[in-house]
Short mmCIF file of C-alpha atoms and ligand atoms in Angstrom, two decimals:
data_model
loop_
_atom_site.label_atom_id
_atom_site.label_comp_id
_atom_site.label_asym_id
_atom_site.label_seq_id
_atom_site.Cartn_x
_atom_site.Cartn_y
_atom_site.Cartn_z
CA MET W 165 -72.66 -132.21 93.22
CA ASN W 166 -75.70 -133.37 93.17
CA LYS W 167 -77.05 -134.77 89.24
CA LYS W 168 -80.44 -133.71 89.72
CA LYS W 169 -79.48 -130.60 91.02
CA SER W 170 -76.99 -129.41 87.55
CA LEU W 171 -79.94 -130.85 85.88
CA MET W 172 -82.38 -128.48 87.89
CA GLY W 173 -80.16 -125.27 87.15
CA ALA W 174 -79.51 -126.23 83.42
CA VAL W 175 -83.81 -126.41 82.43
CA ALA W 176 -83.50 -123.09 83.96
CA THR W 177 -80.62 -121.40 82.56
CA LEU W 178 -83.15 -123.08 79.38
CA LEU W 179 -85.95 -121.72 80.25
CA LEU W 180 -84.13 -118.20 81.39
CA ALA W 181 -82.97 -117.81 78.14
CA GLY W 182 -85.98 -119.21 76.47
CA SER W 183 -87.60 -115.89 77.93
CA VAL W 184 -84.94 -113.06 77.23
CA LEU W 185 -84.96 -114.17 73.65
CA ALA W 186 -88.97 -114.07 73.60
CA GLY W 187 -88.45 -110.76 75.53
CA CYS W 188 -85.49 -109.99 72.61
CA SER W 189 -88.47 -110.61 69.90
CA SER W 190 -91.13 -108.86 71.62
CA SER W 191 -89.24 -106.04 71.50
CA ASN W 192 -87.81 -106.20 68.36
CA THR W 193 -90.76 -104.60 66.47
CA ALA W 194 -88.56 -101.55 66.40
CA SER W 195 -86.22 -103.58 63.58
CA PRO W 196 -87.01 -103.12 60.13
CA THR W 197 -90.20 -105.48 59.44
CA PRO W 198 -91.72 -105.07 56.49
CA ASP W 199 -95.03 -105.31 57.27
CA GLY W 200 -96.75 -105.29 53.91
CA GLY W 201 -98.71 -102.07 52.74
CA SER W 202 -100.94 -100.03 54.64
CA GLU W 203 -104.45 -99.24 53.91
CA ASN W 204 -104.66 -97.07 56.56
CA SER W 205 -102.23 -94.83 55.20
CA GLY W 206 -103.36 -95.23 51.75
CA ALA W 207 -99.54 -95.31 51.51
CA SER W 208 -98.25 -97.65 48.73
CA GLY W 209 -95.29 -100.63 50.56
CA PRO W 210 -92.89 -101.75 52.63
CA GLN W 211 -93.57 -100.48 56.44
CA TYR W 212 -91.25 -99.98 58.38
CA THR W 213 -90.44 -98.64 61.74
CA PHE W 214 -86.79 -97.26 63.03
CA ARG W 215 -84.86 -96.62 65.82
CA LEU W 216 -82.66 -93.62 65.93
CA ALA W 217 -80.63 -93.86 68.82
CA ASP W 218 -78.30 -90.45 70.39
CA THR W 219 -76.69 -89.73 73.41
CA HIS W 220 -78.23 -86.36 73.93
CA PRO W 221 -81.50 -85.10 75.94
CA PRO W 222 -84.89 -84.62 74.17
CA ASP W 223 -84.59 -80.85 73.53
CA TYR W 224 -80.34 -81.00 72.12
CA PRO W 225 -79.35 -79.64 69.02
CA THR W 226 -78.95 -82.71 67.54
CA VAL W 227 -82.27 -84.35 68.98
CA ILE W 228 -84.25 -81.45 67.59
CA GLY W 229 -82.01 -82.27 63.99
CA ASP W 230 -82.81 -86.44 64.91
CA GLN W 231 -86.96 -85.52 65.83
CA LYS W 232 -87.03 -83.09 62.20
CA PHE W 233 -85.31 -86.04 59.69
CA ALA W 234 -88.20 -88.45 61.35
CA ASP W 235 -90.73 -86.03 60.97
CA LEU W 236 -89.49 -85.27 56.99
CA VAL W 237 -89.46 -89.18 56.34
CA ASN W 238 -92.72 -90.28 58.24
CA GLU W 239 -93.96 -87.24 56.16
CA ARG W 240 -92.46 -87.97 52.90
CA THR W 241 -93.10 -91.77 52.73
CA ASN W 242 -97.68 -91.33 53.80
CA GLY W 243 -96.42 -93.02 57.77
CA ARG W 244 -95.00 -96.06 56.06
CA ILE W 245 -91.23 -95.54 57.66
CA LYS W 246 -91.59 -94.73 61.46
CA ILE W 247 -88.43 -93.11 63.29
CA GLU W 248 -88.41 -93.60 66.51
CA ILE W 249 -86.04 -91.34 68.56
CA PHE W 250 -83.99 -92.32 71.81
CA PRO W 251 -81.93 -89.81 73.05
CA SER W 252 -80.40 -89.89 76.42
CA GLY W 253 -78.66 -92.36 75.60
CA GLN W 254 -80.99 -95.09 76.38
CA LEU W 255 -79.47 -97.25 73.87
CA GLY W 256 -75.97 -97.38 75.50
CA GLU W 257 -73.48 -95.09 75.32
CA GLU W 258 -71.89 -94.17 70.83
CA LYS W 259 -68.90 -96.65 70.93
CA ALA W 260 -71.56 -100.06 72.60
CA VAL W 261 -74.20 -98.27 69.85
CA LEU W 262 -72.13 -98.10 66.86
CA GLU W 263 -71.13 -101.95 66.90
CA GLN W 264 -75.29 -102.16 66.94
CA VAL W 265 -75.30 -100.37 63.89
CA GLN W 266 -73.04 -102.37 62.31
CA LEU W 267 -74.53 -105.47 63.28
CA GLY W 268 -77.94 -103.26 62.04
CA ALA W 269 -79.56 -104.26 65.87
CA ILE W 270 -79.91 -100.71 65.83
CA GLU W 271 -81.11 -98.22 62.02
CA PHE W 272 -79.95 -95.69 62.71
CA ALA W 273 -77.31 -93.25 65.12
CA ARG W 274 -76.54 -89.69 65.68
CA THR W 275 -72.99 -89.93 67.01
CA ASN W 276 -70.27 -87.38 67.38
CA ALA W 277 -67.65 -88.62 64.51
CA ALA W 278 -65.23 -89.03 66.68
CA PRO W 279 -65.89 -92.92 67.63
CA LEU W 280 -66.28 -93.12 64.12
CA ALA W 281 -63.02 -93.33 64.02
CA GLU W 282 -62.12 -96.80 65.64
CA PHE W 283 -64.92 -97.68 63.17
CA ASN W 284 -63.36 -96.87 59.85
CA GLU W 285 -60.04 -95.01 59.91
CA GLU W 286 -60.14 -92.47 58.00
CA LEU W 287 -62.34 -90.19 59.76
CA SER W 288 -60.47 -89.20 62.63
CA ILE W 289 -59.00 -87.09 60.07
CA LEU W 290 -62.15 -84.61 60.99
CA SER W 291 -61.00 -85.09 65.21
CA LEU W 292 -56.94 -83.53 63.81
CA PRO W 293 -56.29 -80.61 66.22
CA TYR W 294 -56.29 -77.39 64.77
CA ILE W 295 -56.96 -78.49 61.24
CA PHE W 296 -60.31 -76.23 60.39
CA ASP W 297 -59.66 -72.62 60.98
CA ASN W 298 -63.51 -72.35 62.35
CA ASP W 299 -66.93 -73.64 61.85
CA GLU W 300 -67.33 -71.86 57.56
CA HIS W 301 -63.90 -73.69 57.25
CA LEU W 302 -65.20 -76.86 58.22
CA TRP W 303 -68.46 -76.64 56.44
CA ARG W 304 -67.35 -75.50 53.12
CA PHE W 305 -65.46 -79.12 53.53
CA LEU W 306 -68.17 -81.21 55.22
CA GLU W 307 -70.64 -80.51 52.24
CA GLY W 308 -67.79 -80.17 49.62
CA GLU W 309 -67.38 -83.81 47.53
CA MET W 310 -64.84 -85.08 50.17
CA GLY W 311 -66.72 -84.84 52.80
CA ASN W 312 -69.19 -86.58 51.12
CA LYS W 313 -67.98 -89.48 50.38
CA MET W 314 -66.06 -89.58 53.75
CA LEU W 315 -69.82 -90.59 54.96
CA ASP W 316 -70.18 -92.58 51.97
CA ASP W 317 -66.49 -94.40 52.48
CA LEU W 318 -68.36 -96.19 55.97
CA GLU W 319 -70.36 -98.79 53.68
CA GLN W 320 -67.12 -100.43 54.84
CA SER W 321 -67.98 -100.49 58.37
CA ARG W 322 -71.33 -101.87 56.85
CA MET W 323 -73.07 -98.02 58.19
CA LYS W 324 -73.59 -95.36 55.40
CA GLY W 325 -73.50 -91.26 56.51
CA LEU W 326 -76.69 -89.67 56.18
CA ALA W 327 -75.48 -85.69 56.69
CA TYR W 328 -73.60 -84.12 59.41
CA TYR W 329 -74.74 -81.98 62.13
CA SER W 330 -72.92 -78.96 64.17
CA SER W 331 -71.42 -79.13 67.01
CA GLY W 332 -69.12 -75.94 67.20
CA ALA W 333 -65.39 -76.18 68.65
CA ARG W 334 -63.95 -78.12 71.94
CA SER W 335 -62.42 -77.06 74.73
CA PHE W 336 -60.88 -78.49 78.35
CA TYR W 337 -62.32 -77.66 81.54
CA SER W 338 -60.98 -78.71 84.70
CA ARG W 339 -62.01 -79.01 88.23
CA LYS W 340 -58.30 -77.42 88.70
CA PRO W 341 -57.60 -74.39 87.55
CA LEU W 342 -56.84 -73.17 83.93
CA THR W 343 -55.48 -70.77 82.86
CA SER W 344 -52.94 -71.64 80.93
CA ILE W 345 -51.37 -73.97 78.36
CA GLU W 346 -48.84 -75.17 81.28
CA ASP W 347 -51.77 -76.30 83.52
CA LEU W 348 -53.03 -78.70 81.62
CA LYS W 349 -49.93 -80.96 82.78
CA GLY W 350 -50.59 -83.52 85.02
CA GLN W 351 -53.75 -83.51 84.71
CA LYS W 352 -56.16 -85.87 84.02
CA PHE W 353 -58.34 -85.59 81.51
CA ARG W 354 -61.38 -88.03 79.73
CA VAL W 355 -61.63 -87.91 76.62
CA GLN W 356 -63.47 -89.23 73.62
CA GLN W 357 -62.51 -93.10 73.01
CA THR W 358 -59.90 -93.14 70.29
CA LYS W 359 -56.90 -93.00 69.11
CA VAL W 360 -56.26 -89.19 67.91
CA ASN W 361 -57.61 -87.86 72.03
CA ILE W 362 -55.47 -89.46 73.66
CA ASP W 363 -52.37 -89.05 71.81
CA LEU W 364 -53.55 -85.24 72.15
CA ILE W 365 -54.44 -85.00 75.53
CA GLU W 366 -50.77 -87.03 75.68
CA ALA W 367 -49.12 -84.14 73.72
CA LEU W 368 -50.19 -81.07 75.50
CA GLY W 369 -48.42 -83.48 79.18
CA ALA W 370 -51.92 -84.77 80.33
CA SER W 371 -52.33 -87.92 81.16
CA ALA W 372 -55.66 -89.51 79.56
CA THR W 373 -59.08 -91.25 80.95
CA PRO W 374 -61.06 -92.31 77.77
CA MET W 375 -64.56 -93.21 78.86
CA GLY W 376 -68.01 -93.42 77.26
CA TYR W 377 -69.56 -89.68 78.10
CA GLY W 378 -72.25 -91.35 80.54
CA GLU W 379 -69.65 -91.46 83.35
CA VAL W 380 -68.16 -88.36 82.80
CA PHE W 381 -70.14 -86.39 85.91
CA SER W 382 -69.52 -88.75 87.81
CA ALA W 383 -65.90 -89.00 87.52
CA LEU W 384 -65.77 -85.38 87.78
CA GLN W 385 -67.40 -86.66 90.71
CA THR W 386 -65.60 -88.20 92.06
CA GLY W 387 -62.37 -86.91 91.80
CA VAL W 388 -60.85 -90.11 89.61
CA ILE W 389 -60.62 -87.23 86.52
CA ASP W 390 -59.34 -83.10 86.77
CA GLY W 391 -61.47 -82.69 83.84
CA ALA W 392 -63.10 -83.06 80.13
CA GLU W 393 -63.81 -81.27 76.99
CA ASN W 394 -66.36 -80.57 74.57
CA ASN W 395 -68.20 -77.56 74.03
CA PHE W 396 -70.26 -75.51 75.68
CA PRO W 397 -74.06 -77.25 74.64
CA SER W 398 -72.51 -80.76 76.06
CA TYR W 399 -70.62 -78.94 79.32
CA TYR W 400 -73.84 -77.27 80.31
CA SER W 401 -76.20 -79.88 79.57
CA SER W 402 -74.54 -82.75 80.82
CA ASN W 403 -73.64 -80.90 83.74
CA HIS W 404 -69.95 -81.42 83.61
CA TYR W 405 -70.07 -77.41 85.30
CA GLN W 406 -71.21 -78.02 87.99
CA VAL W 407 -68.05 -80.16 89.13
CA ALA W 408 -65.79 -78.83 87.27
CA LYS W 409 -65.85 -74.88 86.82
CA ASN W 410 -62.59 -73.80 85.13
CA VAL W 411 -62.81 -73.58 81.19
CA ILE W 412 -60.26 -72.68 79.16
CA LEU W 413 -60.95 -72.20 75.41
CA ASP W 414 -58.62 -73.66 73.65
CA THR W 415 -60.82 -74.93 71.02
CA HIS W 416 -58.72 -77.63 69.50
CA GLN W 417 -61.12 -79.67 67.76
CA ARG W 418 -64.09 -79.22 65.60
CA THR W 419 -65.34 -82.96 65.29
CA PRO W 420 -68.39 -82.68 64.06
CA GLU W 421 -71.70 -84.99 64.20
CA VAL W 422 -72.63 -87.78 61.96
CA LEU W 423 -75.77 -88.90 61.49
CA LEU W 424 -76.33 -91.84 60.22
CA ILE W 425 -77.57 -95.97 58.92
CA SER W 426 -77.03 -99.59 59.69
CA LYS W 427 -75.53 -100.56 56.44
CA SER W 428 -78.59 -103.80 56.47
CA ALA W 429 -81.50 -101.12 57.04
CA TRP W 430 -80.68 -98.87 54.22
CA ASP W 431 -79.96 -102.07 51.44
CA LYS W 432 -83.53 -103.30 52.84
CA LEU W 433 -84.78 -100.11 51.57
CA SER W 434 -86.32 -99.60 47.95
CA GLU W 435 -84.45 -97.16 45.88
CA GLU W 436 -86.87 -94.68 46.34
CA ASP W 437 -87.11 -94.79 50.05
CA LYS W 438 -83.25 -94.86 50.26
CA LYS W 439 -83.94 -91.40 48.09
CA ILE W 440 -86.52 -90.39 50.95
CA VAL W 441 -84.34 -90.97 53.83
CA LYS W 442 -81.19 -90.22 52.71
CA GLN W 443 -82.83 -85.99 51.07
CA ALA W 444 -84.37 -85.67 54.42
CA ALA W 445 -81.54 -86.18 56.55
CA LEU W 446 -80.31 -83.62 54.21
CA ASP W 447 -82.87 -81.38 54.74
CA SER W 448 -83.35 -81.70 58.45
CA VAL W 449 -79.37 -79.75 58.90
CA SER W 450 -80.54 -76.38 59.09
CA THR W 451 -82.85 -77.31 61.24
CA GLN W 452 -80.28 -78.66 63.99
CA ARG W 453 -77.51 -75.51 62.50
CA GLU W 454 -80.27 -72.90 64.09
CA SER W 455 -80.50 -75.16 67.16
CA TRP W 456 -77.35 -75.58 67.12
CA GLU W 457 -76.96 -71.71 67.54
CA LYS W 458 -79.23 -70.53 69.65
CA TRP W 459 -77.82 -73.37 72.09
CA GLU W 460 -74.40 -72.23 71.70
CA LYS W 461 -75.18 -68.46 72.43
CA GLU W 462 -77.72 -69.01 75.33
CA SER W 463 -75.13 -71.83 76.80
CA ALA W 464 -72.44 -69.44 76.68
CA GLU W 465 -74.79 -67.44 79.21
CA LYS W 466 -75.73 -69.75 81.37
CA LEU W 467 -72.50 -70.99 82.17
CA LYS W 468 -71.00 -67.18 82.93
CA ALA W 469 -74.38 -66.56 85.20
CA ALA W 470 -73.46 -69.88 87.29
CA GLY W 471 -69.77 -68.62 87.74
CA VAL W 472 -68.04 -70.58 85.06
CA THR W 473 -64.33 -69.08 85.32
CA ILE W 474 -63.80 -68.89 81.48
CA THR W 475 -60.03 -68.27 80.28
CA GLU W 476 -60.28 -66.39 76.69
CA VAL W 477 -56.88 -68.02 74.92
CA THR W 478 -55.72 -64.66 72.64
CA ASP W 479 -52.91 -66.91 70.70
CA LEU W 480 -53.59 -69.99 70.02
CA LYS W 481 -49.42 -71.09 68.55
CA PRO W 482 -48.79 -72.63 71.32
CA TRP W 483 -51.18 -74.85 72.15
CA GLN W 484 -50.58 -75.31 68.03
CA ASP W 485 -47.58 -76.00 67.69
CA ALA W 486 -47.54 -78.77 70.55
CA VAL W 487 -49.66 -80.59 68.34
CA LYS W 488 -48.14 -80.49 65.32
CA SER W 489 -46.88 -84.84 66.17
CA VAL W 490 -50.29 -86.33 66.71
CA VAL W 491 -51.39 -83.96 63.11
CA GLU W 492 -48.97 -85.96 61.32
CA LYS W 493 -49.05 -89.12 63.10
CA HIS W 494 -52.83 -89.79 62.33
CA GLY W 495 -52.91 -87.08 58.95
CA SER W 496 -50.27 -88.30 56.94
CA LYS W 497 -52.41 -91.49 55.30
CA TYR W 498 -54.50 -89.18 54.14
CA GLN W 499 -53.01 -86.53 52.73
CA GLU W 500 -56.01 -86.73 49.88
CA ILE W 501 -58.31 -85.30 52.91
CA LEU W 502 -55.50 -83.04 53.75
CA ASP W 503 -55.74 -81.25 50.61
CA ALA W 504 -59.10 -81.20 50.43
CA VAL W 505 -59.43 -79.11 53.59
CA ASP W 506 -56.71 -76.66 52.39
CA LYS W 507 -58.83 -76.49 49.98
CA ALA W 508 -62.23 -75.73 51.56
CA ARG W 509 -59.55 -72.66 53.49
CA GLN W 510 -59.94 -70.49 50.82
C1 LIG F 732 -70.47 -83.95 72.38
C2 LIG F 732 -71.19 -85.10 71.10
C3 LIG F 732 -70.90 -86.48 71.41
C4 LIG F 732 -69.92 -87.28 72.20
C5 LIG F 732 -69.42 -86.30 73.56
C6 LIG F 732 -68.18 -86.55 73.71
O1 LIG F 732 -70.26 -83.08 72.02
O2 LIG F 732 -72.07 -84.63 70.83
O3 LIG F 732 -72.07 -86.86 70.91
O4 LIG F 732 -69.31 -87.75 71.48
O5 LIG F 732 -69.77 -84.90 72.60
O6 LIG F 732 -67.56 -86.11 74.96
O7 LIG F 732 -68.16 -88.22 74.29
#
């Protein structure tokens, strides 16, 4: 190879790397950069501009919750701490976002608890099939001592859970008919990228295709998968219902949503700011849950109006029996958490 050419190539590579790096630092105005006190706002203490990633569109209940959280933090710090919301998966799929949160490159995220389990295994308990009887049971657990401890335990994975948000129950949908548990056999379902979900699908005699949420629509459209599973608001807002029109309401999981902060951003905050951030997260929960209830009802109506076939499941027993091994396999290590789940049953 011509030496001069390869030298030019090396120079070009360096220049390119330089411009990429320069690009990074300028876009990094959004990373935790204390820029001193702001006389304009009359506030004391460091100022920050943080980013918060969410996979859903701006009007979705989780993003409504994120926005409430950001507004409360802004208000309670007199504008010293600004949190900019990046909805619609703009900062990446949940797994990639969580890796960035661990590194401190993204400061806040709202993700489902399922992908979090790959970073902190005990969170997988929240995805175990049928361990929560209904949303009331789930929330009694989440708001209890163990639910709070699980948020704090995320610190071991360089993140800190701030609050839970509602996500209802997940059920299967497919391009093919789905009127009984038998119909799942042999079908290919997309799942969130976690071990529990893969085992769950296999226990039902179907095959699991783990992939990011943003890829599911085209995978359904091209027939790479037959179906997927989710709650009604996600099934509706992602447009999956336009391609996969058959739903069976088996309500296999009630995996909640989690609002979290990267440990490195958390450690930079003063004690007072930590309190404000944590309290604002908790105070945003009622706004998220109200929006959730509205969306659950409205999306069900819109799905019916769109001609989706919905099969109700009157007897959950065969479903619960089929996935018992999944609960045993993934739950046995966390008996203490399972006991707390039982206690919250009342
Ligand atoms: C939704 C959840 C998202 C994402 C998605 C998925 O219910 O709100 O955060 O986890 O499911 O299936 O990937």
